[in-house]
PDB file of C-alpha atoms in Angstrom:
ATOM      1  CA  ASP A 329       9.875 -16.923  33.858  1.00 42.00           C
ATOM      2  CA  SER A 330       9.533 -15.059  37.311  1.00 44.00           C
ATOM      3  CA  ASP A 331      13.239 -13.613  37.117  1.00 52.00           C
ATOM      4  CA  GLY A 332      12.213 -11.885  33.986  1.00 56.00           C
ATOM      5  CA  LEU A 333      14.400 -13.791  31.640  1.00 56.00           C
ATOM      6  CA  LEU A 334      13.661 -16.126  28.862  1.00 60.00           C
ATOM      7  CA  ALA A 335      13.451 -19.672  29.221  1.00 61.00           C
ATOM      8  CA  HIS A 336      16.755 -21.579  29.033  1.00 58.00           C
ATOM      9  CA  ASP A 337      17.791 -24.668  27.283  1.00 58.00           C
ATOM     10  CA  ASN A 338      19.299 -26.735  29.792  1.00 59.00           C
ATOM     11  CA  ARG A 339      21.307 -28.780  27.114  1.00 60.00           C
ATOM     12  CA  GLU A 340      22.918 -25.596  25.536  1.00 57.00           C
ATOM     13  CA  GLY A 341      22.428 -23.160  28.513  1.00 59.00           C
ATOM     14  CA  VAL A 342      21.108 -20.274  26.259  1.00 59.00           C
ATOM     15  CA  GLU A 343      17.703 -18.994  25.771  1.00 62.00           C
ATOM     16  CA  ARG A 344      15.138 -20.851  23.832  1.00 60.00           C
ATOM     17  CA  ALA A 345      14.778 -18.222  20.970  1.00 59.00           C
ATOM     18  CA  GLY A 346      14.720 -20.618  17.779  1.00 60.00           C
ATOM     19  CA  PHE A 347      18.062 -20.609  17.137  1.00 60.00           C
ATOM     20  CA  ASN A 348      21.264 -20.994  19.054  1.00 61.00           C
ATOM     21  CA  GLU A 349      24.221 -20.581  16.433  1.00 68.00           C
ATOM     22  CA  SER A 350      26.093 -17.188  16.601  1.00 69.00           C
ATOM     23  CA  TRP A 351      24.424 -16.522  20.024  1.00 68.00           C
ATOM     24  CA  TRP A 352      26.353 -13.902  22.083  1.00 74.00           C
ATOM     25  CA  ILE A 353      25.235 -11.923  25.301  1.00 77.00           C
ATOM     26  CA  GLY A 354      24.248  -8.607  23.352  1.00 80.00           C
ATOM     27  CA  LEU A 355      21.674 -10.670  21.481  1.00 79.00           C
ATOM     28  CA  SER A 356      20.579 -12.209  24.791  1.00 78.00           C
ATOM     29  CA  VAL A 357      20.057  -8.703  26.020  1.00 83.00           C
ATOM     30  CA  MET A 358      18.298  -7.338  23.168  1.00 84.00           C
ATOM     31  CA  THR A 359      15.776 -10.533  22.718  1.00 82.00           C
ATOM     32  CA  THR A 360      14.870 -10.161  26.423  1.00 84.00           C
ATOM     33  CA  LEU A 361      14.234  -6.701  26.017  1.00 90.00           C
ATOM     34  CA  PHE A 362      11.891  -6.890  23.122  1.00 90.00           C
ATOM     35  CA  VAL A 363      10.114  -9.838  24.780  1.00 90.00           C
ATOM     36  CA  HIS A 364       9.254  -8.000  27.528  1.00 93.00           C
ATOM     37  CA  GLU A 365       8.461  -4.930  25.288  1.00 95.00           C
ATOM     38  CA  HIS A 366       5.874  -7.061  23.078  1.00 95.00           C
ATOM     39  CA  ASN A 367       4.329  -8.179  26.494  1.00 95.00           C
ATOM     40  CA  ALA A 368       3.872  -4.658  27.714  1.00 96.00           C
ATOM     41  CA  ILE A 369       2.430  -3.447  24.442  1.00 97.00           C
ATOM     42  CA  ALA A 370       0.076  -6.409  24.611  1.00 97.00           C
ATOM     43  CA  ARG A 371      -0.947  -5.343  27.953  1.00 97.00           C
ATOM     44  CA  HIS A 372      -1.714  -1.824  26.756  1.00 98.00           C
ATOM     45  CA  LEU A 373      -3.850  -3.231  23.822  1.00 98.00           C
ATOM     46  CA  ARG A 374      -5.657  -5.487  26.302  1.00 98.00           C
ATOM     47  CA  ILE A 375      -6.695  -2.584  28.133  1.00 98.00           C
ATOM     48  CA  ASP A 376      -7.463  -0.551  24.755  1.00 98.00           C
ATOM     49  CA  TYR A 377      -9.308  -3.329  23.229  1.00 98.00           C
ATOM     50  CA  PRO A 378     -10.713  -5.534  25.904  1.00 97.00           C
ATOM     51  CA  ALA A 379     -12.864  -7.454  23.243  1.00 98.00           C
ATOM     52  CA  ALA A 380     -10.139  -8.282  21.147  1.00 98.00           C
ATOM     53  CA  SER A 381      -9.075 -12.190  20.576  1.00 98.00           C
ATOM     54  CA  ASP A 382      -5.738 -13.043  22.150  1.00 97.00           C
ATOM     55  CA  ASP A 383      -4.467 -13.819  18.906  1.00 97.00           C
ATOM     56  CA  TRP A 384      -5.180 -10.411  17.608  1.00 98.00           C
ATOM     57  CA  ILE A 385      -3.696  -8.765  20.706  1.00 98.00           C
ATOM     58  CA  PHE A 386      -0.462 -11.186  19.978  1.00 97.00           C
ATOM     59  CA  GLY A 387      -0.298 -10.144  16.261  1.00 97.00           C
ATOM     60  CA  LYS A 388      -0.821  -6.480  16.662  1.00 98.00           C
ATOM     61  CA  ALA A 389       1.769  -6.323  19.721  1.00 97.00           C
ATOM     62  CA  ARG A 390       4.114  -8.195  17.288  1.00 96.00           C
ATOM     63  CA  LEU A 391       3.663  -5.655  14.548  1.00 97.00           C
ATOM     64  CA  ILE A 392       4.069  -2.611  16.705  1.00 97.00           C
ATOM     65  CA  ASN A 393       7.227  -3.991  18.260  1.00 96.00           C
ATOM     66  CA  ALA A 394       8.615  -4.943  14.786  1.00 95.00           C
ATOM     67  CA  ALA A 395       8.035  -1.195  13.717  1.00 96.00           C
ATOM     68  CA  LEU A 396       9.820   0.047  16.828  1.00 93.00           C
ATOM     69  CA  MET A 397      12.711  -2.075  15.758  1.00 91.00           C
ATOM     70  CA  ALA A 398      12.880  -1.075  12.442  1.00 93.00           C
ATOM     71  CA  LYS A 399      12.646   2.524  13.655  1.00 92.00           C
ATOM     72  CA  ILE A 400      15.662   2.234  16.004  1.00 88.00           C
ATOM     73  CA  HIS A 401      17.625   0.424  13.115  1.00 87.00           C
ATOM     74  CA  ALA A 402      16.731   3.067  10.563  1.00 90.00           C
ATOM     75  CA  VAL A 403      16.841   6.187  12.503  1.00 90.00           C
ATOM     76  CA  GLU A 404      19.127   5.797  15.527  1.00 87.00           C
ATOM     77  CA  TRP A 405      21.633   2.840  14.756  1.00 82.00           C
ATOM     78  CA  THR A 406      22.393   3.123  11.207  1.00 87.00           C
ATOM     79  CA  PRO A 407      23.124   6.769  11.052  1.00 85.00           C
ATOM     80  CA  ALA A 408      25.437   6.101  14.274  1.00 85.00           C
ATOM     81  CA  ILE A 409      27.418   3.415  12.498  1.00 86.00           C
ATOM     82  CA  LEU A 410      27.522   5.590   9.171  1.00 86.00           C
ATOM     83  CA  ASP A 411      29.173   8.568  10.998  1.00 75.00           C
TER      84      ASP A 411
END
């Protein structure tokens, strides 16, 4: 979307993210943030690997983004809540 947000479901009033149960503003912010991060990673991959297929770029960006989320969870979030 041009406003930088995820597409909304007009019936539910929340982002179309695959599920609507237990949706809250923090999840909305994190989902939007990581979608934008995925797209930024994909843009960088497209520059570094111009001959790569769209599917390869998407999958590699998804893998890198998932690793980033795992690192944030394991290295930053978990130790912060265990203190």
